[in-house]
């Protein structure tokens, strides 16, 4: 009897270990560059994998150590034109950038700045610099790792997203208490602010511009709203178990990962159709051009899908 109990306990222990390991391999962020034909994914445990887009072959693996908890949210993004690949990590550097051609690395955010973890960063499409969110602070950092300025929000909430306005004269910030605000880049002056209904608990809010006249905010797992670009007040709110979203070129459609489906919304925020998938896990979603989407899939893979049918075209396995 004792052996049976020990065997059962051991089986439970190892099954929990496997479940934890599987959880650490969730894809939390996807990057894509058409110019360099590369796909990248950041995993929950901190690993980053880069694939050749056409062949699906693994080209590089960063942070290949065993899965672990991370202070920073695992994120990966290519700069404009795919010239640089940046991702969060642990250790002496919280955010690093690699030159796509030479492979040379640059520390963008040293560990000493990480009183809180990095929750978001967004490359400029005009110059080699980025906005980085750490706790209640926004940093503007250039590609050489020099901090141009730092701006602290007067709130106890944590920043969950920061994005450039299409002109990059402004940027928009979202916090986990539902506050959304737009700031002037040069002066640091707040231009407008609003507060979304997020319920009783703090939760991640994601924002995204598609044009100067179109802004969307998603309260994770709760709803998706189109916002007035000047006042930031919701114009239309739709219930949605959305975890991430991506605009199609021109902003005519928005594709949201609402497991186990991809929910498609019109420019006005109307939910028009759903594409059901067999996967119900974490779900970053990225537009990959020519009517295609990149999404997470089972077995820690990233897949290329047809945006109309949802059919898998190509699989990127780690």
mmCIF file of N, CA and C in Angstrom, residues 34-155:
data_model
loop_
_atom_site.group_PDB
_atom_site.id
_atom_site.type_symbol
_atom_site.label_atom_id
_atom_site.label_comp_id
_atom_site.label_asym_id
_atom_site.label_seq_id
_atom_site.Cartn_x
_atom_site.Cartn_y
_atom_site.Cartn_z
ATOM 1 N N UNK A 34 9.125 41.400 -42.917
ATOM 2 C CA UNK A 34 9.022 41.007 -44.321
ATOM 3 C C UNK A 34 10.337 41.274 -45.048
ATOM 4 N N UNK A 35 11.011 42.373 -44.659
ATOM 5 C CA UNK A 35 12.250 42.765 -45.339
ATOM 6 C C UNK A 35 13.359 41.730 -45.156
ATOM 7 N N UNK A 36 13.422 41.111 -43.992
ATOM 8 C CA UNK A 36 14.466 40.120 -43.712
ATOM 9 C C UNK A 36 13.944 38.683 -43.771
ATOM 10 N N UNK A 37 12.643 38.526 -44.027
ATOM 11 C CA UNK A 37 12.018 37.192 -44.069
ATOM 12 C C UNK A 37 12.320 36.383 -42.813
ATOM 13 N N UNK A 38 12.045 36.979 -41.652
ATOM 14 C CA UNK A 38 12.305 36.314 -40.381
ATOM 15 C C UNK A 38 11.064 36.364 -39.484
ATOM 16 N N UNK A 39 10.885 35.308 -38.710
ATOM 17 C CA UNK A 39 9.848 35.228 -37.683
ATOM 18 C C UNK A 39 10.549 34.966 -36.360
ATOM 19 N N UNK A 40 10.095 35.615 -35.298
ATOM 20 C CA UNK A 40 10.676 35.390 -33.970
ATOM 21 C C UNK A 40 9.556 35.202 -32.957
ATOM 22 N N UNK A 41 9.836 34.393 -31.934
ATOM 23 C CA UNK A 41 8.867 34.173 -30.859
ATOM 24 C C UNK A 41 9.565 34.224 -29.517
ATOM 25 N N UNK A 42 8.911 34.855 -28.537
ATOM 26 C CA UNK A 42 9.406 34.882 -27.158
ATOM 27 C C UNK A 42 8.502 33.982 -26.322
ATOM 28 N N UNK A 43 9.123 33.086 -25.549
ATOM 29 C CA UNK A 43 8.390 32.109 -24.758
ATOM 30 C C UNK A 43 8.321 32.520 -23.295
ATOM 31 N N UNK A 44 7.349 31.947 -22.589
ATOM 32 C CA UNK A 44 7.118 32.291 -21.193
ATOM 33 C C UNK A 44 8.368 32.122 -20.330
ATOM 34 N N UNK A 45 9.172 31.119 -20.611
ATOM 35 C CA UNK A 45 10.378 30.880 -19.832
ATOM 36 C C UNK A 45 11.536 31.786 -20.172
ATOM 37 N N UNK A 46 11.376 32.685 -21.185
ATOM 38 C CA UNK A 46 12.435 33.626 -21.541
ATOM 39 C C UNK A 46 13.192 33.279 -22.803
ATOM 40 N N UNK A 47 12.935 32.093 -23.378
ATOM 41 C CA UNK A 47 13.635 31.727 -24.607
ATOM 42 C C UNK A 47 13.099 32.530 -25.798
ATOM 43 N N UNK A 48 13.974 32.782 -26.762
ATOM 44 C CA UNK A 48 13.591 33.456 -28.002
ATOM 45 C C UNK A 48 14.099 32.619 -29.173
ATOM 46 N N UNK A 49 13.208 32.298 -30.100
ATOM 47 C CA UNK A 49 13.557 31.487 -31.268
ATOM 48 C C UNK A 49 13.307 32.306 -32.525
ATOM 49 N N UNK A 50 14.243 32.236 -33.488
ATOM 50 C CA UNK A 50 14.120 32.949 -34.757
ATOM 51 C C UNK A 50 14.117 31.924 -35.889
ATOM 52 N N UNK A 51 13.161 32.056 -36.806
ATOM 53 C CA UNK A 51 13.037 31.151 -37.943
ATOM 54 C C UNK A 51 13.176 31.913 -39.270
ATOM 55 N N UNK A 52 13.601 31.178 -40.294
ATOM 56 C CA UNK A 52 13.513 31.669 -41.669
ATOM 57 C C UNK A 52 12.053 31.567 -42.098
ATOM 58 N N UNK A 53 11.491 32.645 -42.619
ATOM 59 C CA UNK A 53 10.063 32.683 -42.917
ATOM 60 C C UNK A 53 9.668 31.706 -44.021
ATOM 61 N N UNK A 54 10.445 31.628 -45.073
ATOM 62 C CA UNK A 54 10.075 30.800 -46.222
ATOM 63 C C UNK A 54 10.229 29.310 -45.952
ATOM 64 N N UNK A 55 11.320 28.917 -45.293
ATOM 65 C CA UNK A 55 11.585 27.490 -45.089
ATOM 66 C C UNK A 55 11.037 26.957 -43.770
ATOM 67 N N UNK A 56 10.848 27.843 -42.791
ATOM 68 C CA UNK A 56 10.406 27.405 -41.481
ATOM 69 C C UNK A 56 11.517 26.844 -40.619
ATOM 70 N N UNK A 57 12.761 26.937 -41.085
ATOM 71 C CA UNK A 57 13.902 26.401 -40.334
ATOM 72 C C UNK A 57 14.324 27.354 -39.213
ATOM 73 N N UNK A 58 14.731 26.772 -38.085
ATOM 74 C CA UNK A 58 15.255 27.570 -36.981
ATOM 75 C C UNK A 58 16.613 28.145 -37.365
ATOM 76 N N UNK A 59 16.769 29.463 -37.209
ATOM 77 C CA UNK A 59 18.045 30.106 -37.521
ATOM 78 C C UNK A 59 18.862 30.422 -36.280
ATOM 79 N N UNK A 60 18.169 30.733 -35.175
ATOM 80 C CA UNK A 60 18.888 31.126 -33.968
ATOM 81 C C UNK A 60 17.991 30.930 -32.750
ATOM 82 N N UNK A 61 18.614 30.505 -31.646
ATOM 83 C CA UNK A 61 17.911 30.396 -30.363
ATOM 84 C C UNK A 61 18.679 31.204 -29.327
ATOM 85 N N UNK A 62 17.986 32.124 -28.678
ATOM 86 C CA UNK A 62 18.587 32.930 -27.619
ATOM 87 C C UNK A 62 18.039 32.463 -26.260
ATOM 88 N N UNK A 63 18.849 32.602 -25.224
ATOM 89 C CA UNK A 63 18.452 32.215 -23.868
ATOM 90 C C UNK A 63 17.926 30.780 -23.817
ATOM 91 N N UNK A 64 18.704 29.811 -24.319
ATOM 92 C CA UNK A 64 18.199 28.429 -24.410
ATOM 93 C C UNK A 64 18.236 27.649 -23.106
ATOM 94 N N UNK A 65 18.435 28.318 -21.982
ATOM 95 C CA UNK A 65 18.506 27.625 -20.694
ATOM 96 C C UNK A 65 17.142 27.081 -20.306
ATOM 97 N N UNK A 66 17.104 26.337 -19.196
ATOM 98 C CA UNK A 66 15.857 25.717 -18.750
ATOM 99 C C UNK A 66 14.823 26.790 -18.420
ATOM 100 N N UNK A 67 13.525 26.445 -18.554
ATOM 101 C CA UNK A 67 12.468 27.428 -18.277
ATOM 102 C C UNK A 67 12.565 27.986 -16.861
ATOM 103 N N UNK A 68 12.219 29.255 -16.728
ATOM 104 C CA UNK A 68 12.278 29.908 -15.420
ATOM 105 C C UNK A 68 11.279 31.058 -15.400
ATOM 106 N N UNK A 69 10.968 31.529 -14.220
ATOM 107 C CA UNK A 69 10.118 32.706 -14.112
ATOM 108 C C UNK A 69 10.917 33.936 -14.497
ATOM 109 N N UNK A 70 10.265 34.904 -15.110
ATOM 110 C CA UNK A 70 10.969 36.093 -15.572
ATOM 111 C C UNK A 70 10.370 37.349 -14.937
ATOM 112 N N UNK A 71 11.252 38.299 -14.613
ATOM 113 C CA UNK A 71 10.801 39.591 -14.098
ATOM 114 C C UNK A 71 10.104 40.375 -15.192
ATOM 115 N N UNK A 72 10.674 40.328 -16.397
ATOM 116 C CA UNK A 72 10.118 41.047 -17.535
ATOM 117 C C UNK A 72 9.105 40.178 -18.274
ATOM 118 N N UNK A 73 8.105 40.810 -18.848
ATOM 119 C CA UNK A 73 7.200 40.095 -19.735
ATOM 120 C C UNK A 73 7.993 39.697 -20.978
ATOM 121 N N UNK A 74 8.013 38.419 -21.356
ATOM 122 C CA UNK A 74 8.761 38.023 -22.559
ATOM 123 C C UNK A 74 8.179 38.683 -23.814
ATOM 124 N N UNK A 75 8.986 39.499 -24.466
ATOM 125 C CA UNK A 75 8.561 40.265 -25.639
ATOM 126 C C UNK A 75 9.641 40.227 -26.696
ATOM 127 N N UNK A 76 9.237 40.251 -27.967
ATOM 128 C CA UNK A 76 10.198 40.302 -29.069
ATOM 129 C C UNK A 76 9.610 41.128 -30.205
ATOM 130 N N UNK A 77 10.405 42.085 -30.734
ATOM 131 C CA UNK A 77 9.945 42.932 -31.825
ATOM 132 C C UNK A 77 11.119 43.278 -32.748
ATOM 133 N N UNK A 78 10.855 43.309 -34.058
ATOM 134 C CA UNK A 78 11.827 43.793 -35.027
ATOM 135 C C UNK A 78 11.647 45.300 -35.207
ATOM 136 N N UNK A 79 12.754 45.993 -35.463
ATOM 137 C CA UNK A 79 12.670 47.418 -35.759
ATOM 138 C C UNK A 79 12.217 47.609 -37.204
ATOM 139 N N UNK A 80 11.985 48.852 -37.603
ATOM 140 C CA UNK A 80 11.558 49.154 -38.966
ATOM 141 C C UNK A 80 12.564 48.588 -39.964
ATOM 142 N N UNK A 81 12.045 47.888 -40.967
ATOM 143 C CA UNK A 81 12.924 47.291 -41.974
ATOM 144 C C UNK A 81 13.641 46.039 -41.503
ATOM 145 N N UNK A 82 13.361 45.612 -40.270
ATOM 146 C CA UNK A 82 14.002 44.405 -39.751
ATOM 147 C C UNK A 82 15.472 44.550 -39.464
ATOM 148 N N UNK A 83 15.933 45.804 -39.323
ATOM 149 C CA UNK A 83 17.374 46.027 -39.113
ATOM 150 C C UNK A 83 17.856 45.499 -37.775
ATOM 151 N N UNK A 84 16.977 45.527 -36.778
ATOM 152 C CA UNK A 84 17.360 45.073 -35.445
ATOM 153 C C UNK A 84 16.259 44.210 -34.840
ATOM 154 N N UNK A 85 16.684 43.252 -34.034
ATOM 155 C CA UNK A 85 15.772 42.409 -33.272
ATOM 156 C C UNK A 85 15.997 42.700 -31.797
ATOM 157 N N UNK A 86 14.939 43.080 -31.094
ATOM 158 C CA UNK A 86 15.050 43.375 -29.661
ATOM 159 C C UNK A 86 14.148 42.442 -28.876
ATOM 160 N N UNK A 87 14.616 42.021 -27.703
ATOM 161 C CA UNK A 87 13.793 41.179 -26.846
ATOM 162 C C UNK A 87 14.189 41.354 -25.389
ATOM 163 N N UNK A 88 13.234 41.092 -24.516
ATOM 164 C CA UNK A 88 13.478 41.152 -23.077
ATOM 165 C C UNK A 88 14.163 39.869 -22.637
ATOM 166 N N UNK A 89 14.943 39.965 -21.549
ATOM 167 C CA UNK A 89 15.602 38.788 -20.998
ATOM 168 C C UNK A 89 15.938 39.052 -19.531
ATOM 169 N N UNK A 90 16.530 38.050 -18.889
ATOM 170 C CA UNK A 90 16.942 38.176 -17.501
ATOM 171 C C UNK A 90 18.457 38.346 -17.434
ATOM 172 N N UNK A 91 18.978 38.631 -16.269
ATOM 173 C CA UNK A 91 20.424 38.786 -16.121
ATOM 174 C C UNK A 91 20.831 40.242 -16.056
ATOM 175 N N UNK A 92 22.041 40.544 -16.548
ATOM 176 C CA UNK A 92 22.571 41.905 -16.463
ATOM 177 C C UNK A 92 21.827 42.887 -17.359
ATOM 178 N N UNK A 93 21.198 42.389 -18.403
ATOM 179 C CA UNK A 93 20.459 43.255 -19.333
ATOM 180 C C UNK A 93 19.002 42.835 -19.370
ATOM 181 N N UNK A 94 18.099 43.797 -19.200
ATOM 182 C CA UNK A 94 16.679 43.495 -19.253
ATOM 183 C C UNK A 94 16.108 43.541 -20.649
ATOM 184 N N UNK A 95 16.766 44.318 -21.535
ATOM 185 C CA UNK A 95 16.328 44.448 -22.922
ATOM 186 C C UNK A 95 17.556 44.582 -23.798
ATOM 187 N N UNK A 96 17.675 43.725 -24.803
ATOM 188 C CA UNK A 96 18.832 43.738 -25.692
ATOM 189 C C UNK A 96 18.380 43.833 -27.136
ATOM 190 N N UNK A 97 19.278 44.317 -27.979
ATOM 191 C CA UNK A 97 19.022 44.435 -29.411
ATOM 192 C C UNK A 97 20.164 43.783 -30.176
ATOM 193 N N UNK A 98 19.823 43.069 -31.243
ATOM 194 C CA UNK A 98 20.832 42.439 -32.101
ATOM 195 C C UNK A 98 20.715 43.002 -33.516
ATOM 196 N N UNK A 99 21.842 43.382 -34.084
ATOM 197 C CA UNK A 99 21.878 43.831 -35.469
ATOM 198 C C UNK A 99 21.626 42.623 -36.372
ATOM 199 N N UNK A 100 20.648 42.729 -37.272
ATOM 200 C CA UNK A 100 20.250 41.590 -38.100
ATOM 201 C C UNK A 100 21.355 41.145 -39.059
ATOM 202 N N UNK A 101 22.228 42.057 -39.456
ATOM 203 C CA UNK A 101 23.285 41.704 -40.411
ATOM 204 C C UNK A 101 24.580 41.270 -39.737
ATOM 205 N N UNK A 102 25.046 42.050 -38.769
ATOM 206 C CA UNK A 102 26.326 41.741 -38.131
ATOM 207 C C UNK A 102 26.191 40.819 -36.927
ATOM 208 N N UNK A 103 25.004 40.786 -36.329
ATOM 209 C CA UNK A 103 24.809 39.981 -35.128
ATOM 210 C C UNK A 103 25.291 40.652 -33.857
ATOM 211 N N UNK A 104 25.820 41.888 -33.963
ATOM 212 C CA UNK A 104 26.324 42.604 -32.789
ATOM 213 C C UNK A 104 25.171 42.948 -31.854
ATOM 214 N N UNK A 105 25.415 42.805 -30.546
ATOM 215 C CA UNK A 105 24.373 43.057 -29.557
ATOM 216 C C UNK A 105 24.599 44.377 -28.831
ATOM 217 N N UNK A 106 23.500 44.977 -28.384
ATOM 218 C CA UNK A 106 23.539 46.222 -27.625
ATOM 219 C C UNK A 106 22.586 46.114 -26.443
ATOM 220 N N UNK A 107 23.049 46.475 -25.268
ATOM 221 C CA UNK A 107 22.174 46.510 -24.097
ATOM 222 C C UNK A 107 21.363 47.804 -24.159
ATOM 223 N N UNK A 108 20.051 47.671 -24.214
ATOM 224 C CA UNK A 108 19.179 48.838 -24.271
ATOM 225 C C UNK A 108 18.692 49.258 -22.886
ATOM 226 N N UNK A 109 18.392 48.277 -22.056
ATOM 227 C CA UNK A 109 17.959 48.553 -20.676
ATOM 228 C C UNK A 109 18.775 47.675 -19.736
ATOM 229 N N UNK A 110 19.693 48.252 -18.965
ATOM 230 C CA UNK A 110 20.450 47.461 -17.990
ATOM 231 C C UNK A 110 19.567 47.042 -16.823
ATOM 232 N N UNK A 111 19.977 45.995 -16.148
ATOM 233 C CA UNK A 111 19.175 45.446 -15.059
ATOM 234 C C UNK A 111 18.951 46.459 -13.933
ATOM 235 N N UNK A 112 19.875 47.390 -13.749
ATOM 236 C CA UNK A 112 19.769 48.354 -12.642
ATOM 237 C C UNK A 112 18.539 49.257 -12.774
ATOM 238 N N UNK A 113 17.988 49.379 -13.979
ATOM 239 C CA UNK A 113 16.803 50.218 -14.169
ATOM 240 C C UNK A 113 15.511 49.478 -13.848
ATOM 241 N N UNK A 114 15.617 48.171 -13.608
ATOM 242 C CA UNK A 114 14.416 47.355 -13.491
ATOM 243 C C UNK A 114 13.921 47.243 -12.055
ATOM 244 N N UNK A 115 13.384 48.340 -11.537
ATOM 245 C CA UNK A 115 12.698 48.285 -10.246
ATOM 246 C C UNK A 115 11.442 47.423 -10.406
ATOM 247 N N UNK A 116 10.802 47.563 -11.542
ATOM 248 C CA UNK A 116 9.712 46.690 -11.982
ATOM 249 C C UNK A 116 10.126 46.091 -13.320
ATOM 250 N N UNK A 117 9.407 45.072 -13.750
ATOM 251 C CA UNK A 117 9.752 44.449 -15.018
ATOM 252 C C UNK A 117 9.271 45.259 -16.210
ATOM 253 N N UNK A 118 9.849 44.979 -17.373
ATOM 254 C CA UNK A 118 9.412 45.605 -18.630
ATOM 255 C C UNK A 118 8.104 44.950 -19.048
ATOM 256 N N UNK A 119 7.099 45.766 -19.310
ATOM 257 C CA UNK A 119 5.783 45.244 -19.694
ATOM 258 C C UNK A 119 5.456 45.496 -21.165
ATOM 259 N N UNK A 120 6.174 46.422 -21.808
ATOM 260 C CA UNK A 120 5.914 46.722 -23.216
ATOM 261 C C UNK A 120 7.074 47.536 -23.781
ATOM 262 N N UNK A 121 7.324 47.383 -25.068
ATOM 263 C CA UNK A 121 8.210 48.310 -25.776
ATOM 264 C C UNK A 121 7.774 48.389 -27.227
ATOM 265 N N UNK A 122 8.049 49.525 -27.858
ATOM 266 C CA UNK A 122 7.538 49.772 -29.197
ATOM 267 C C UNK A 122 8.565 50.560 -29.995
ATOM 268 N N UNK A 123 9.062 49.966 -31.090
ATOM 269 C CA UNK A 123 10.038 50.633 -31.952
ATOM 270 C C UNK A 123 9.397 51.793 -32.703
ATOM 271 N N UNK A 124 10.145 52.860 -32.885
ATOM 272 C CA UNK A 124 9.738 53.927 -33.795
ATOM 273 C C UNK A 124 9.862 53.420 -35.226
ATOM 274 N N UNK A 125 8.956 53.870 -36.092
ATOM 275 C CA UNK A 125 9.041 53.524 -37.506
ATOM 276 C C UNK A 125 9.787 54.595 -38.298
ATOM 277 N N UNK A 126 10.257 55.654 -37.614
ATOM 278 C CA UNK A 126 10.929 56.760 -38.291
ATOM 279 C C UNK A 126 12.412 56.845 -37.963
ATOM 280 N N UNK A 127 12.764 56.558 -36.713
ATOM 281 C CA UNK A 127 14.166 56.626 -36.288
ATOM 282 C C UNK A 127 14.482 55.387 -35.450
ATOM 283 N N UNK A 128 15.770 55.127 -35.215
ATOM 284 C CA UNK A 128 16.168 53.953 -34.435
ATOM 285 C C UNK A 128 16.080 54.238 -32.935
ATOM 286 N N UNK A 129 14.855 54.260 -32.435
ATOM 287 C CA UNK A 129 14.628 54.435 -31.005
ATOM 288 C C UNK A 129 13.326 53.740 -30.640
ATOM 289 N N UNK A 130 13.077 53.595 -29.339
ATOM 290 C CA UNK A 130 11.871 52.903 -28.906
ATOM 291 C C UNK A 130 11.352 53.473 -27.597
ATOM 292 N N UNK A 131 10.053 53.264 -27.386
ATOM 293 C CA UNK A 131 9.419 53.555 -26.116
ATOM 294 C C UNK A 131 9.432 52.270 -25.295
ATOM 295 N N UNK A 132 9.816 52.379 -24.011
ATOM 296 C CA UNK A 132 9.879 51.212 -23.128
ATOM 297 C C UNK A 132 9.090 51.507 -21.857
ATOM 298 N N UNK A 133 8.209 50.580 -21.476
ATOM 299 C CA UNK A 133 7.411 50.730 -20.264
ATOM 300 C C UNK A 133 7.978 49.859 -19.149
ATOM 301 N N UNK A 134 8.311 50.512 -18.016
ATOM 302 C CA UNK A 134 8.818 49.801 -16.839
ATOM 303 C C UNK A 134 8.063 50.329 -15.620
ATOM 304 N N UNK A 135 7.173 49.519 -15.077
ATOM 305 C CA UNK A 135 6.396 49.960 -13.920
ATOM 306 C C UNK A 135 5.488 51.122 -14.252
ATOM 307 N N UNK A 136 5.774 52.304 -13.657
ATOM 308 C CA UNK A 136 4.993 53.519 -13.934
ATOM 309 C C UNK A 136 5.754 54.483 -14.841
ATOM 310 N N UNK A 137 6.900 54.038 -15.380
ATOM 311 C CA UNK A 137 7.772 54.918 -16.167
ATOM 312 C C UNK A 137 7.785 54.549 -17.645
ATOM 313 N N UNK A 138 7.869 55.598 -18.464
ATOM 314 C CA UNK A 138 8.099 55.439 -19.901
ATOM 315 C C UNK A 138 9.472 56.006 -20.216
ATOM 316 N N UNK A 139 10.283 55.226 -20.944
ATOM 317 C CA UNK A 139 11.607 55.668 -21.383
ATOM 318 C C UNK A 139 11.626 55.757 -22.903
ATOM 319 N N UNK A 140 12.308 56.784 -23.421
ATOM 320 C CA UNK A 140 12.638 56.827 -24.834
ATOM 321 C C UNK A 140 14.112 56.480 -24.936
ATOM 322 N N UNK A 141 14.424 55.369 -25.604
ATOM 323 C CA UNK A 141 15.793 54.848 -25.663
ATOM 324 C C UNK A 141 16.197 54.662 -27.115
ATOM 325 N N UNK A 142 17.400 55.122 -27.479
ATOM 326 C CA UNK A 142 17.849 54.953 -28.856
ATOM 327 C C UNK A 142 18.520 53.589 -29.038
ATOM 328 N N UNK A 143 18.872 53.272 -30.293
ATOM 329 C CA UNK A 143 19.397 51.948 -30.616
ATOM 330 C C UNK A 143 20.773 51.688 -30.029
ATOM 331 N N UNK A 144 21.430 52.726 -29.525
ATOM 332 C CA UNK A 144 22.725 52.564 -28.864
ATOM 333 C C UNK A 144 22.576 52.373 -27.354
ATOM 334 N N UNK A 145 21.343 52.371 -26.877
ATOM 335 C CA UNK A 145 21.084 52.160 -25.462
ATOM 336 C C UNK A 145 21.117 53.427 -24.628
ATOM 337 N N UNK A 146 21.081 54.602 -25.275
ATOM 338 C CA UNK A 146 21.103 55.869 -24.544
ATOM 339 C C UNK A 146 19.669 56.309 -24.242
ATOM 340 N N UNK A 147 19.396 56.628 -22.986
ATOM 341 C CA UNK A 147 18.074 57.119 -22.598
ATOM 342 C C UNK A 147 17.939 58.586 -22.982
ATOM 343 N N UNK A 148 16.967 58.892 -23.835
ATOM 344 C CA UNK A 148 16.726 60.268 -24.279
ATOM 345 C C UNK A 148 15.902 61.042 -23.247
ATOM 346 N N UNK A 149 14.899 60.367 -22.676
ATOM 347 C CA UNK A 149 14.135 60.956 -21.583
ATOM 348 C C UNK A 149 13.386 59.866 -20.831
ATOM 349 N N UNK A 150 12.923 60.223 -19.647
ATOM 350 C CA UNK A 150 12.142 59.323 -18.799
ATOM 351 C C UNK A 150 10.940 60.094 -18.285
ATOM 352 N N UNK A 151 9.770 59.484 -18.347
ATOM 353 C CA UNK A 151 8.539 60.142 -17.897
ATOM 354 C C UNK A 151 7.788 59.218 -16.949
ATOM 355 N N UNK A 152 7.504 59.674 -15.749
ATOM 356 C CA UNK A 152 6.772 58.876 -14.770
ATOM 357 C C UNK A 152 5.313 59.311 -14.715
ATOM 358 N N UNK A 153 4.411 58.335 -14.818
ATOM 359 C CA UNK A 153 2.985 58.631 -14.700
ATOM 360 C C UNK A 153 2.618 58.830 -13.237
ATOM 361 N N UNK A 154 1.737 59.786 -12.989
ATOM 362 C CA UNK A 154 1.278 60.045 -11.616
ATOM 363 C C UNK A 154 0.104 59.126 -11.308
ATOM 364 N N UNK A 155 0.436 57.860 -11.072
ATOM 365 C CA UNK A 155 -0.566 56.839 -10.794
ATOM 366 C C UNK A 155 0.082 55.709 -10.021
#
